[in-house]
Amino acid sequence: MADLTTQFLELPLKNPLMNASGVWCSVASQLEALAESAAGAMVSKSCTLQPRDGNPEPRYRVINGERTFGSINSMGLPNEGFAYYLRYAQRHDYEQKPLFMSISGLTLDDNLTMVDSLKDAVIPALLEVNLSCPNVPGKSQIGYDFDAMDTLLAEVSSGYQRPFGVKLPPYFDMAHFDEAAEILNRYPLVAFVTCINSIGNALVIDIDSETTLIKPKDGFGGLGGDYVLPTALANVNAFYRRCPEKTIIGCGGVKSGTEAFLHLLAGATLVQIGTSLYEEGPGIFPRVLDELAAIMDDKGYKTIADFRGKLKTIA
Ligand code: RRO
C-alpha cells in the first residue's frame, strides 16, 4: 500500500490533505471536527481583527449539474474575529496535526496588529496571510495590486520575523506569474504559497428563474470546484517552477484522488479541499486518501516523493 506520509517545512504529516480556508473552519466545533478527521493538516477561516457578519444570504451555492460540479460564494469574510481563532490555536493539539491560521485584515495596519499578536503568542501555528479575498464590497484583492503586495510582504516579514505563507488569487497571464513570483522571491520568510483562492467575480445564473444564484454584489462571487481545476493546476505549477525555495500548497477543484494526484504532480506539497468538503463534510478525507493511494498503487509509486512535481511536458 502506498505511503501517504509527507513533510511540510520539516514537519512530518500523516498525509498531504487539508481543508481550504473558509470551509469547515469558522467555529470551534468545525475546527475540532477537522482536528479529529483524517486530514493531515488544517487551516482556520480567514479572520479580521474584529468579528464580522459578512454578506447577506444566500451567499454560497453549490452548482451540481449533470456534468459540472462547483460553487459560487460571496461570503464577505464572515468570521468570529482574530481573538477567537487565536484562542483555538492556543489549545490546538499540534502533535495531532499542524494548524495554519489564516488572517485577512481589512487594512495593512489590521494585518500587522494580528501578526504582532500571533508572534507574541509564541505558538506553533503557521501564519497564512490571505491576499485574495474577492468578496468584500469596495476592497480589491491585494494579490492583484503588486505594489500593495510588495509593501505588505515587507511589513509582515519585518514584523513577524518567522516563516509565513500567502494565499494567492489565480493569475491568468505569464507576465503576472513572473511579476508575482519575482516579488515573492524577494522575501525569504515567505516560506509557502497557496494557489489558488476562488476565481473572483464570476456570475452564475439560473436559466429557469433568470436570476443570479447568490444575493451579494448583484450575484458576482468566487468560483470553486470543477471550473477552477485547470487554473489551479496552472498556478501551482507556475509558482512551483518560479519559486524553487518555497513550498506550494494546491487548492482548487479537488473532489477525488485524481485531482489530488494532479496537484501533487504539478508541484504541490499539500492539497486543500474546498467545495467538495463543504458538500461532503470531513468524511471526504478518508475517501480521497483511499483513492489517492489506489492511483499510486496502480502506477507503482510507493511515496509521494516518487512523483511530486514531476509533471511531464511534450518535447
Ligand atoms: O469570505 C469570503 O467571502 C471568501 C474569502 Br475571505 C476568500 O478568501 N475566498 C472566498 O472565496 N471567499
Short mmCIF file of C-alpha atoms and ligand atoms in Angstrom, two decimals, residues 21-22 45-48 52 54-55 59 71-79 102 104 130-136 141 167 196-200 221-224, ligand 1:
data_model
loop_
_atom_site.label_atom_id
_atom_site.label_comp_id
_atom_site.label_asym_id
_atom_site.label_seq_id
_atom_site.Cartn_x
_atom_site.Cartn_y
_atom_site.Cartn_z
CA SER A 21 -9.65 28.06 4.37
CA GLY A 22 -13.28 29.13 4.71
CA LYS A 45 -11.21 30.67 8.44
CA SER A 46 -9.55 33.89 7.30
CA CYS A 47 -10.12 36.36 10.09
CA THR A 48 -10.29 40.07 10.59
CA ARG A 52 -17.82 40.21 11.01
CA GLY A 54 -20.32 39.01 6.26
CA ASN A 55 -22.65 39.50 3.30
CA ARG A 59 -24.14 33.85 -0.25
CA SER A 71 -19.70 26.51 -6.20
CA ILE A 72 -20.07 30.26 -6.14
CA ASN A 73 -19.68 32.28 -2.96
CA SER A 74 -19.70 35.81 -1.77
CA MET A 75 -19.47 35.19 1.96
CA GLY A 76 -17.85 38.55 2.60
CA LEU A 77 -15.37 37.35 5.21
CA PRO A 78 -17.81 36.33 7.98
CA ASN A 79 -15.68 35.31 10.95
CA SER A 102 -5.33 32.49 8.07
CA SER A 104 -7.24 38.68 6.12
CA ASN A 130 -4.82 35.89 2.63
CA LEU A 131 -4.03 38.28 -0.24
CA SER A 132 -7.03 37.27 -2.27
CA CYS A 133 -10.45 37.67 -0.70
CA PRO A 134 -12.64 38.56 -3.69
CA ASN A 135 -15.84 39.34 -1.83
CA VAL A 136 -15.56 42.42 0.37
CA GLN A 141 -7.56 41.95 -3.86
CA LYS A 167 -2.84 32.74 -0.20
CA ILE A 196 -5.45 29.37 -5.64
CA ASN A 197 -8.24 31.25 -3.97
CA SER A 198 -11.57 31.14 -5.79
CA ILE A 199 -11.74 32.67 -9.27
CA GLY A 200 -13.18 36.00 -8.27
CA GLY A 221 -18.85 35.78 -6.47
CA GLY A 222 -15.85 33.47 -6.25
CA LEU A 223 -15.94 30.27 -8.26
CA GLY A 224 -14.78 26.88 -6.96
O1 RRO B 1 -15.27 35.07 2.96
C1 RRO B 1 -15.24 35.09 1.72
O2 RRO B 1 -16.12 35.63 1.02
C2 RRO B 1 -14.14 34.47 0.96
C3 RRO B 1 -12.80 34.66 1.27
BR1 RRO B 1 -12.23 35.59 2.78
C4 RRO B 1 -11.82 34.12 0.42
O3 RRO B 1 -10.59 34.27 0.61
N1 RRO B 1 -12.23 33.42 -0.66
C5 RRO B 1 -13.53 33.24 -0.97
O4 RRO B 1 -13.85 32.61 -1.98
N2 RRO B 1 -14.48 33.76 -0.12
#
